Amino acid sequence: MRQSQVDKLYAGLKDLSEERRGKLDERLRLFQLNREVDDLEQWIAEREVVAGSHELGQDYEHVTMLQERFREFARDTGTIGQERVDTVNRQADELINGGHADAATVAEWKDGLNEAWADLLELIDTRTQILAASYELHKFYHDAKEILNRILDKHKKLPEELGRDQNTVETLQRMHTTFQHDIQALGTQVQGLVTRVQGLGARVLTLSAGDTGTGAGDTGTNTGRWGHG
């Protein structure tokens, strides 16, 4: 009887110990997930600051540099961020599907993280479009200035001399024929500028809309999930 009593007590203690171990493991996984979510949300917030920039470039060269840098930023953010988000989502799903006691809380964390990630991707897409619009605008200014300089240069090179005899007149005619060919080429380029102007209106509106938007600094401060910072 005493042996049977000892066996039952030991079995009960063992069950309690295993239950305790399970609860501790469950709690540990919850805190680990919480840390991962906090770290990732902080990373997303830092990226939002860059993606929310309203800098449009001072000139063609500057906006080209901004566009190249942001293109690299967007590529790195998309690759690294998606991998981290997928990892956290997988961990959260494991806890939820495993019947974790705090499954509802885990689901809230997961939804909040995915919403923040989607907002960042949208912000990056908007910034990409705004930079593209700024690039087209500055490229137009750059090309227009170059064509204007070529036109002014042609004006300066247009001779006033009409020739003193037949030979000089014929020489001047040949030179003028070449000059007219150059003028026709310039005319084609000018017409190209006119066509581009017609398509710049919507781009300028995009720039204006982007410039009046709110930055990423309005995202608030992360105060933690356990009542402390």
JSON list of N, CA, C and O in Angstrom, two decimals, residues 163-212:
[
{"chain": "A", "resi": 163, "resn": "GLY", "atom": "N", "xyz": [27.35, 86.94, -99.92]},
{"chain": "A", "resi": 163, "resn": "GLY", "atom": "CA", "xyz": [28.24, 86.58, -101.01]},
{"chain": "A", "resi": 163, "resn": "GLY", "atom": "C", "xyz": [28.59, 87.75, -101.90]},
{"chain": "A", "resi": 163, "resn": "GLY", "atom": "O", "xyz": [27.75, 88.59, -102.21]},
{"chain": "A", "resi": 164, "resn": "ARG", "atom": "N", "xyz": [29.86, 87.76, -102.36]},
{"chain": "A", "resi": 164, "resn": "ARG", "atom": "CA", "xyz": [30.34, 88.85, -103.22]},
{"chain": "A", "resi": 164, "resn": "ARG", "atom": "C", "xyz": [30.35, 88.45, -104.70]},
{"chain": "A", "resi": 164, "resn": "ARG", "atom": "O", "xyz": [30.41, 89.28, -105.57]},
{"chain": "A", "resi": 165, "resn": "ASP", "atom": "N", "xyz": [30.33, 87.12, -104.92]},
{"chain": "A", "resi": 165, "resn": "ASP", "atom": "CA", "xyz": [30.32, 86.65, -106.31]},
{"chain": "A", "resi": 165, "resn": "ASP", "atom": "C", "xyz": [29.66, 85.27, -106.33]},
{"chain": "A", "resi": 165, "resn": "ASP", "atom": "O", "xyz": [29.21, 84.76, -105.30]},
{"chain": "A", "resi": 166, "resn": "GLN", "atom": "N", "xyz": [29.65, 84.64, -107.51]},
{"chain": "A", "resi": 166, "resn": "GLN", "atom": "CA", "xyz": [28.96, 83.35, -107.66]},
{"chain": "A", "resi": 166, "resn": "GLN", "atom": "C", "xyz": [29.58, 82.27, -106.78]},
{"chain": "A", "resi": 166, "resn": "GLN", "atom": "O", "xyz": [28.87, 81.48, -106.15]},
{"chain": "A", "resi": 167, "resn": "ASN", "atom": "N", "xyz": [30.89, 82.20, -106.74]},
{"chain": "A", "resi": 167, "resn": "ASN", "atom": "CA", "xyz": [31.55, 81.15, -105.96]},
{"chain": "A", "resi": 167, "resn": "ASN", "atom": "C", "xyz": [31.24, 81.25, -104.46]},
{"chain": "A", "resi": 167, "resn": "ASN", "atom": "O", "xyz": [30.93, 80.25, -103.80]},
{"chain": "A", "resi": 168, "resn": "THR", "atom": "N", "xyz": [31.32, 82.47, -103.96]},
{"chain": "A", "resi": 168, "resn": "THR", "atom": "CA", "xyz": [31.03, 82.62, -102.53]},
{"chain": "A", "resi": 168, "resn": "THR", "atom": "C", "xyz": [29.56, 82.35, -102.24]},
{"chain": "A", "resi": 168, "resn": "THR", "atom": "O", "xyz": [29.21, 81.78, -101.18]},
{"chain": "A", "resi": 169, "resn": "VAL", "atom": "N", "xyz": [28.67, 82.73, -103.15]},
{"chain": "A", "resi": 169, "resn": "VAL", "atom": "CA", "xyz": [27.24, 82.47, -102.95]},
{"chain": "A", "resi": 169, "resn": "VAL", "atom": "C", "xyz": [26.98, 80.96, -102.92]},
{"chain": "A", "resi": 169, "resn": "VAL", "atom": "O", "xyz": [26.23, 80.45, -102.08]},
{"chain": "A", "resi": 170, "resn": "GLU", "atom": "N", "xyz": [27.59, 80.24, -103.88]},
{"chain": "A", "resi": 170, "resn": "GLU", "atom": "CA", "xyz": [27.39, 78.78, -103.91]},
{"chain": "A", "resi": 170, "resn": "GLU", "atom": "C", "xyz": [27.94, 78.14, -102.64]},
{"chain": "A", "resi": 170, "resn": "GLU", "atom": "O", "xyz": [27.36, 77.20, -102.09]},
{"chain": "A", "resi": 171, "resn": "THR", "atom": "N", "xyz": [29.08, 78.63, -102.18]},
{"chain": "A", "resi": 171, "resn": "THR", "atom": "CA", "xyz": [29.65, 78.11, -100.93]},
{"chain": "A", "resi": 171, "resn": "THR", "atom": "C", "xyz": [28.72, 78.38, -99.75]},
{"chain": "A", "resi": 171, "resn": "THR", "atom": "O", "xyz": [28.46, 77.50, -98.92]},
{"chain": "A", "resi": 172, "resn": "LEU", "atom": "N", "xyz": [28.19, 79.59, -99.72]},
{"chain": "A", "resi": 172, "resn": "LEU", "atom": "CA", "xyz": [27.25, 79.94, -98.66]},
{"chain": "A", "resi": 172, "resn": "LEU", "atom": "C", "xyz": [25.97, 79.12, -98.74]},
{"chain": "A", "resi": 172, "resn": "LEU", "atom": "O", "xyz": [25.39, 78.74, -97.71]},
{"chain": "A", "resi": 173, "resn": "GLN", "atom": "N", "xyz": [25.53, 78.78, -99.95]},
{"chain": "A", "resi": 173, "resn": "GLN", "atom": "CA", "xyz": [24.33, 77.95, -100.11]},
{"chain": "A", "resi": 173, "resn": "GLN", "atom": "C", "xyz": [24.55, 76.55, -99.54]},
{"chain": "A", "resi": 173, "resn": "GLN", "atom": "O", "xyz": [23.67, 75.98, -98.88]},
{"chain": "A", "resi": 174, "resn": "ARG", "atom": "N", "xyz": [25.72, 75.99, -99.84]},
{"chain": "A", "resi": 174, "resn": "ARG", "atom": "CA", "xyz": [26.02, 74.65, -99.31]},
{"chain": "A", "resi": 174, "resn": "ARG", "atom": "C", "xyz": [26.07, 74.69, -97.77]},
{"chain": "A", "resi": 174, "resn": "ARG", "atom": "O", "xyz": [25.57, 73.78, -97.10]},
{"chain": "A", "resi": 175, "resn": "MET", "atom": "N", "xyz": [26.71, 75.72, -97.27]},
{"chain": "A", "resi": 175, "resn": "MET", "atom": "CA", "xyz": [26.79, 75.86, -95.82]},
{"chain": "A", "resi": 175, "resn": "MET", "atom": "C", "xyz": [25.40, 76.02, -95.21]},
{"chain": "A", "resi": 175, "resn": "MET", "atom": "O", "xyz": [25.08, 75.45, -94.15]},
{"chain": "A", "resi": 176, "resn": "HIS", "atom": "N", "xyz": [24.54, 76.76, -95.91]},
{"chain": "A", "resi": 176, "resn": "HIS", "atom": "CA", "xyz": [23.19, 76.99, -95.39]},
{"chain": "A", "resi": 176, "resn": "HIS", "atom": "C", "xyz": [22.34, 75.71, -95.44]},
{"chain": "A", "resi": 176, "resn": "HIS", "atom": "O", "xyz": [21.47, 75.49, -94.59]},
{"chain": "A", "resi": 177, "resn": "THR", "atom": "N", "xyz": [22.57, 74.89, -96.47]},
{"chain": "A", "resi": 177, "resn": "THR", "atom": "CA", "xyz": [21.85, 73.62, -96.56]},
{"chain": "A", "resi": 177, "resn": "THR", "atom": "C", "xyz": [22.18, 72.75, -95.35]},
{"chain": "A", "resi": 177, "resn": "THR", "atom": "O", "xyz": [21.29, 72.14, -94.73]},
{"chain": "A", "resi": 178, "resn": "THR", "atom": "N", "xyz": [23.45, 72.68, -95.00]},
{"chain": "A", "resi": 178, "resn": "THR", "atom": "CA", "xyz": [23.85, 71.94, -93.81]},
{"chain": "A", "resi": 178, "resn": "THR", "atom": "C", "xyz": [23.23, 72.55, -92.56]},
{"chain": "A", "resi": 178, "resn": "THR", "atom": "O", "xyz": [22.76, 71.84, -91.65]},
{"chain": "A", "resi": 179, "resn": "PHE", "atom": "N", "xyz": [23.21, 73.87, -92.52]},
{"chain": "A", "resi": 179, "resn": "PHE", "atom": "CA", "xyz": [22.63, 74.58, -91.39]},
{"chain": "A", "resi": 179, "resn": "PHE", "atom": "C", "xyz": [21.15, 74.23, -91.24]},
{"chain": "A", "resi": 179, "resn": "PHE", "atom": "O", "xyz": [20.64, 74.00, -90.14]},
{"chain": "A", "resi": 180, "resn": "GLN", "atom": "N", "xyz": [20.44, 74.18, -92.37]},
{"chain": "A", "resi": 180, "resn": "GLN", "atom": "CA", "xyz": [19.01, 73.86, -92.34]},
{"chain": "A", "resi": 180, "resn": "GLN", "atom": "C", "xyz": [18.76, 72.43, -91.86]},
{"chain": "A", "resi": 180, "resn": "GLN", "atom": "O", "xyz": [17.79, 72.16, -91.16]},
{"chain": "A", "resi": 181, "resn": "HIS", "atom": "N", "xyz": [19.64, 71.52, -92.24]},
{"chain": "A", "resi": 181, "resn": "HIS", "atom": "CA", "xyz": [19.52, 70.14, -91.75]},
{"chain": "A", "resi": 181, "resn": "HIS", "atom": "C", "xyz": [19.65, 70.10, -90.24]},
{"chain": "A", "resi": 181, "resn": "HIS", "atom": "O", "xyz": [18.92, 69.38, -89.55]},
{"chain": "A", "resi": 182, "resn": "ASP", "atom": "N", "xyz": [20.60, 70.87, -89.72]},
{"chain": "A", "resi": 182, "resn": "ASP", "atom": "CA", "xyz": [20.77, 70.95, -88.27]},
{"chain": "A", "resi": 182, "resn": "ASP", "atom": "C", "xyz": [19.53, 71.54, -87.60]},
{"chain": "A", "resi": 182, "resn": "ASP", "atom": "O", "xyz": [19.10, 71.09, -86.53]},
{"chain": "A", "resi": 183, "resn": "ILE", "atom": "N", "xyz": [18.96, 72.56, -88.25]},
{"chain": "A", "resi": 183, "resn": "ILE", "atom": "CA", "xyz": [17.75, 73.19, -87.71]},
{"chain": "A", "resi": 183, "resn": "ILE", "atom": "C", "xyz": [16.59, 72.19, -87.67]},
{"chain": "A", "resi": 183, "resn": "ILE", "atom": "O", "xyz": [15.80, 72.16, -86.72]},
{"chain": "A", "resi": 184, "resn": "GLN", "atom": "N", "xyz": [16.48, 71.37, -88.72]},
{"chain": "A", "resi": 184, "resn": "GLN", "atom": "CA", "xyz": [15.41, 70.37, -88.75]},
{"chain": "A", "resi": 184, "resn": "GLN", "atom": "C", "xyz": [15.57, 69.36, -87.61]},
{"chain": "A", "resi": 184, "resn": "GLN", "atom": "O", "xyz": [14.60, 68.95, -86.99]},
{"chain": "A", "resi": 185, "resn": "ALA", "atom": "N", "xyz": [16.81, 68.98, -87.35]},
{"chain": "A", "resi": 185, "resn": "ALA", "atom": "CA", "xyz": [17.07, 68.05, -86.23]},
{"chain": "A", "resi": 185, "resn": "ALA", "atom": "C", "xyz": [16.67, 68.69, -84.91]},
{"chain": "A", "resi": 185, "resn": "ALA", "atom": "O", "xyz": [16.08, 68.05, -84.03]},
{"chain": "A", "resi": 186, "resn": "LEU", "atom": "N", "xyz": [17.00, 69.98, -84.77]},
{"chain": "A", "resi": 186, "resn": "LEU", "atom": "CA", "xyz": [16.60, 70.70, -83.56]},
{"chain": "A", "resi": 186, "resn": "LEU", "atom": "C", "xyz": [15.08, 70.79, -83.45]},
{"chain": "A", "resi": 186, "resn": "LEU", "atom": "O", "xyz": [14.51, 70.68, -82.36]},
{"chain": "A", "resi": 187, "resn": "GLY", "atom": "N", "xyz": [14.43, 70.97, -84.60]},
{"chain": "A", "resi": 187, "resn": "GLY", "atom": "CA", "xyz": [12.97, 71.04, -84.61]},
{"chain": "A", "resi": 187, "resn": "GLY", "atom": "C", "xyz": [12.34, 69.76, -84.09]},
{"chain": "A", "resi": 187, "resn": "GLY", "atom": "O", "xyz": [11.35, 69.77, -83.35]},
{"chain": "A", "resi": 188, "resn": "THR", "atom": "N", "xyz": [12.93, 68.62, -84.49]},
{"chain": "A", "resi": 188, "resn": "THR", "atom": "CA", "xyz": [12.43, 67.33, -84.01]},
{"chain": "A", "resi": 188, "resn": "THR", "atom": "C", "xyz": [12.58, 67.24, -82.49]},
{"chain": "A", "resi": 188, "resn": "THR", "atom": "O", "xyz": [11.69, 66.76, -81.78]},
{"chain": "A", "resi": 189, "resn": "GLN", "atom": "N", "xyz": [13.72, 67.71, -81.99]},
{"chain": "A", "resi": 189, "resn": "GLN", "atom": "CA", "xyz": [13.95, 67.67, -80.54]},
{"chain": "A", "resi": 189, "resn": "GLN", "atom": "C", "xyz": [12.99, 68.61, -79.81]},
{"chain": "A", "resi": 189, "resn": "GLN", "atom": "O", "xyz": [12.49, 68.27, -78.72]},
{"chain": "A", "resi": 190, "resn": "VAL", "atom": "N", "xyz": [12.74, 69.77, -80.39]},
{"chain": "A", "resi": 190, "resn": "VAL", "atom": "CA", "xyz": [11.78, 70.71, -79.78]},
{"chain": "A", "resi": 190, "resn": "VAL", "atom": "C", "xyz": [10.39, 70.09, -79.73]},
{"chain": "A", "resi": 190, "resn": "VAL", "atom": "O", "xyz": [9.68, 70.20, -78.73]},
{"chain": "A", "resi": 191, "resn": "GLN", "atom": "N", "xyz": [10.00, 69.43, -80.82]},
{"chain": "A", "resi": 191, "resn": "GLN", "atom": "CA", "xyz": [8.70, 68.78, -80.85]},
{"chain": "A", "resi": 191, "resn": "GLN", "atom": "C", "xyz": [8.62, 67.68, -79.79]},
{"chain": "A", "resi": 191, "resn": "GLN", "atom": "O", "xyz": [7.57, 67.47, -79.17]},
{"chain": "A", "resi": 192, "resn": "GLY", "atom": "N", "xyz": [9.74, 67.00, -79.59]},
{"chain": "A", "resi": 192, "resn": "GLY", "atom": "CA", "xyz": [9.78, 65.99, -78.54]},
{"chain": "A", "resi": 192, "resn": "GLY", "atom": "C", "xyz": [9.56, 66.59, -77.16]},
{"chain": "A", "resi": 192, "resn": "GLY", "atom": "O", "xyz": [8.88, 66.01, -76.31]},
{"chain": "A", "resi": 193, "resn": "LEU", "atom": "N", "xyz": [10.13, 67.77, -76.94]},
{"chain": "A", "resi": 193, "resn": "LEU", "atom": "CA", "xyz": [9.91, 68.47, -75.67]},
{"chain": "A", "resi": 193, "resn": "LEU", "atom": "C", "xyz": [8.45, 68.84, -75.49]},
{"chain": "A", "resi": 193, "resn": "LEU", "atom": "O", "xyz": [7.88, 68.72, -74.40]},
{"chain": "A", "resi": 194, "resn": "VAL", "atom": "N", "xyz": [7.81, 69.29, -76.57]},
{"chain": "A", "resi": 194, "resn": "VAL", "atom": "CA", "xyz": [6.40, 69.66, -76.51]},
{"chain": "A", "resi": 194, "resn": "VAL", "atom": "C", "xyz": [5.55, 68.45, -76.11]},
{"chain": "A", "resi": 194, "resn": "VAL", "atom": "O", "xyz": [4.65, 68.54, -75.27]},
{"chain": "A", "resi": 195, "resn": "THR", "atom": "N", "xyz": [5.86, 67.31, -76.70]},
{"chain": "A", "resi": 195, "resn": "THR", "atom": "CA", "xyz": [5.13, 66.08, -76.37]},
{"chain": "A", "resi": 195, "resn": "THR", "atom": "C", "xyz": [5.33, 65.71, -74.91]},
{"chain": "A", "resi": 195, "resn": "THR", "atom": "O", "xyz": [4.38, 65.30, -74.22]},
{"chain": "A", "resi": 196, "resn": "ARG", "atom": "N", "xyz": [6.55, 65.86, -74.43]},
{"chain": "A", "resi": 196, "resn": "ARG", "atom": "CA", "xyz": [6.84, 65.53, -73.03]},
{"chain": "A", "resi": 196, "resn": "ARG", "atom": "C", "xyz": [6.12, 66.47, -72.07]},
{"chain": "A", "resi": 196, "resn": "ARG", "atom": "O", "xyz": [5.66, 66.06, -71.01]},
{"chain": "A", "resi": 197, "resn": "VAL", "atom": "N", "xyz": [6.01, 67.74, -72.45]},
{"chain": "A", "resi": 197, "resn": "VAL", "atom": "CA", "xyz": [5.31, 68.72, -71.62]},
{"chain": "A", "resi": 197, "resn": "VAL", "atom": "C", "xyz": [3.86, 68.29, -71.40]},
{"chain": "A", "resi": 197, "resn": "VAL", "atom": "O", "xyz": [3.31, 68.41, -70.30]},
{"chain": "A", "resi": 198, "resn": "GLN", "atom": "N", "xyz": [3.24, 67.76, -72.46]},
{"chain": "A", "resi": 198, "resn": "GLN", "atom": "CA", "xyz": [1.85, 67.35, -72.36]},
{"chain": "A", "resi": 198, "resn": "GLN", "atom": "C", "xyz": [1.65, 66.21, -71.36]},
{"chain": "A", "resi": 198, "resn": "GLN", "atom": "O", "xyz": [0.57, 66.07, -70.79]},
{"chain": "A", "resi": 199, "resn": "GLY", "atom": "N", "xyz": [2.70, 65.42, -71.15]},
{"chain": "A", "resi": 199, "resn": "GLY", "atom": "CA", "xyz": [2.58, 64.32, -70.21]},
{"chain": "A", "resi": 199, "resn": "GLY", "atom": "C", "xyz": [3.10, 64.63, -68.82]},
{"chain": "A", "resi": 199, "resn": "GLY", "atom": "O", "xyz": [2.98, 63.81, -67.91]},
{"chain": "A", "resi": 200, "resn": "LEU", "atom": "N", "xyz": [3.67, 65.83, -68.66]},
{"chain": "A", "resi": 200, "resn": "LEU", "atom": "CA", "xyz": [4.24, 66.20, -67.37]},
{"chain": "A", "resi": 200, "resn": "LEU", "atom": "C", "xyz": [3.20, 66.71, -66.38]},
{"chain": "A", "resi": 200, "resn": "LEU", "atom": "O", "xyz": [3.45, 66.74, -65.18]},
{"chain": "A", "resi": 201, "resn": "GLY", "atom": "N", "xyz": [2.03, 67.10, -66.88]},
{"chain": "A", "resi": 201, "resn": "GLY", "atom": "CA", "xyz": [1.01, 67.65, -65.98]},
{"chain": "A", "resi": 201, "resn": "GLY", "atom": "C", "xyz": [0.64, 66.71, -64.86]},
{"chain": "A", "resi": 201, "resn": "GLY", "atom": "O", "xyz": [0.63, 67.08, -63.69]},
{"chain": "A", "resi": 202, "resn": "ALA", "atom": "N", "xyz": [0.34, 65.46, -65.21]},
{"chain": "A", "resi": 202, "resn": "ALA", "atom": "CA", "xyz": [-0.04, 64.48, -64.19]},
{"chain": "A", "resi": 202, "resn": "ALA", "atom": "C", "xyz": [1.10, 64.21, -63.23]},
{"chain": "A", "resi": 202, "resn": "ALA", "atom": "O", "xyz": [0.90, 64.00, -62.03]},
{"chain": "A", "resi": 203, "resn": "ARG", "atom": "N", "xyz": [2.33, 64.22, -63.76]},
{"chain": "A", "resi": 203, "resn": "ARG", "atom": "CA", "xyz": [3.49, 63.99, -62.91]},
{"chain": "A", "resi": 203, "resn": "ARG", "atom": "C", "xyz": [3.66, 65.10, -61.88]},
{"chain": "A", "resi": 203, "resn": "ARG", "atom": "O", "xyz": [3.98, 64.87, -60.74]},
{"chain": "A", "resi": 204, "resn": "VAL", "atom": "N", "xyz": [3.45, 66.35, -62.34]},
{"chain": "A", "resi": 204, "resn": "VAL", "atom": "CA", "xyz": [3.57, 67.49, -61.42]},
{"chain": "A", "resi": 204, "resn": "VAL", "atom": "C", "xyz": [2.51, 67.40, -60.33]},
{"chain": "A", "resi": 204, "resn": "VAL", "atom": "O", "xyz": [2.77, 67.70, -59.16]},
{"chain": "A", "resi": 205, "resn": "LEU", "atom": "N", "xyz": [1.30, 66.96, -60.69]},
{"chain": "A", "resi": 205, "resn": "LEU", "atom": "CA", "xyz": [0.26, 66.77, -59.69]},
{"chain": "A", "resi": 205, "resn": "LEU", "atom": "C", "xyz": [0.67, 65.70, -58.68]},
{"chain": "A", "resi": 205, "resn": "LEU", "atom": "O", "xyz": [0.39, 65.80, -57.49]},
{"chain": "A", "resi": 206, "resn": "THR", "atom": "N", "xyz": [1.34, 64.65, -59.15]},
{"chain": "A", "resi": 206, "resn": "THR", "atom": "CA", "xyz": [1.83, 63.61, -58.26]},
{"chain": "A", "resi": 206, "resn": "THR", "atom": "C", "xyz": [2.83, 64.17, -57.28]},
{"chain": "A", "resi": 206, "resn": "THR", "atom": "O", "xyz": [2.82, 63.87, -56.08]},
{"chain": "A", "resi": 207, "resn": "LEU", "atom": "N", "xyz": [3.74, 65.01, -57.78]},
{"chain": "A", "resi": 207, "resn": "LEU", "atom": "CA", "xyz": [4.72, 65.66, -56.92]},
{"chain": "A", "resi": 207, "resn": "LEU", "atom": "C", "xyz": [4.04, 66.54, -55.88]},
{"chain": "A", "resi": 207, "resn": "LEU", "atom": "O", "xyz": [4.39, 66.52, -54.70]},
{"chain": "A", "resi": 208, "resn": "SER", "atom": "N", "xyz": [3.03, 67.29, -56.29]},
{"chain": "A", "resi": 208, "resn": "SER", "atom": "CA", "xyz": [2.33, 68.19, -55.37]},
{"chain": "A", "resi": 208, "resn": "SER", "atom": "C", "xyz": [1.62, 67.39, -54.30]},
{"chain": "A", "resi": 208, "resn": "SER", "atom": "O", "xyz": [1.64, 67.74, -53.12]},
{"chain": "A", "resi": 209, "resn": "ALA", "atom": "N", "xyz": [0.97, 66.28, -54.69]},
{"chain": "A", "resi": 209, "resn": "ALA", "atom": "CA", "xyz": [0.27, 65.45, -53.72]},
{"chain": "A", "resi": 209, "resn": "ALA", "atom": "C", "xyz": [1.24, 64.83, -52.73]},
{"chain": "A", "resi": 209, "resn": "ALA", "atom": "O", "xyz": [0.99, 64.77, -51.53]},
{"chain": "A", "resi": 210, "resn": "GLY", "atom": "N", "xyz": [2.38, 64.38, -53.24]},
{"chain": "A", "resi": 210, "resn": "GLY", "atom": "CA", "xyz": [3.37, 63.77, -52.36]},
{"chain": "A", "resi": 210, "resn": "GLY", "atom": "C", "xyz": [3.97, 64.76, -51.41]},
{"chain": "A", "resi": 210, "resn": "GLY", "atom": "O", "xyz": [4.29, 64.45, -50.27]},
{"chain": "A", "resi": 211, "resn": "ASP", "atom": "N", "xyz": [4.10, 66.01, -51.83]},
{"chain": "A", "resi": 211, "resn": "ASP", "atom": "CA", "xyz": [4.75, 67.03, -51.00]},
{"chain": "A", "resi": 211, "resn": "ASP", "atom": "C", "xyz": [3.85, 67.47, -49.86]},
{"chain": "A", "resi": 211, "resn": "ASP", "atom": "O", "xyz": [4.31, 68.00, -48.87]},
{"chain": "A", "resi": 212, "resn": "THR", "atom": "N", "xyz": [2.52, 67.25, -49.98]},
{"chain": "A", "resi": 212, "resn": "THR", "atom": "CA", "xyz": [1.60, 67.68, -48.95]},
{"chain": "A", "resi": 212, "resn": "THR", "atom": "C", "xyz": [1.21, 66.55, -48.03]},
{"chain": "A", "resi": 212, "resn": "THR", "atom": "O", "xyz": [0.41, 66.72, -47.12]}
]
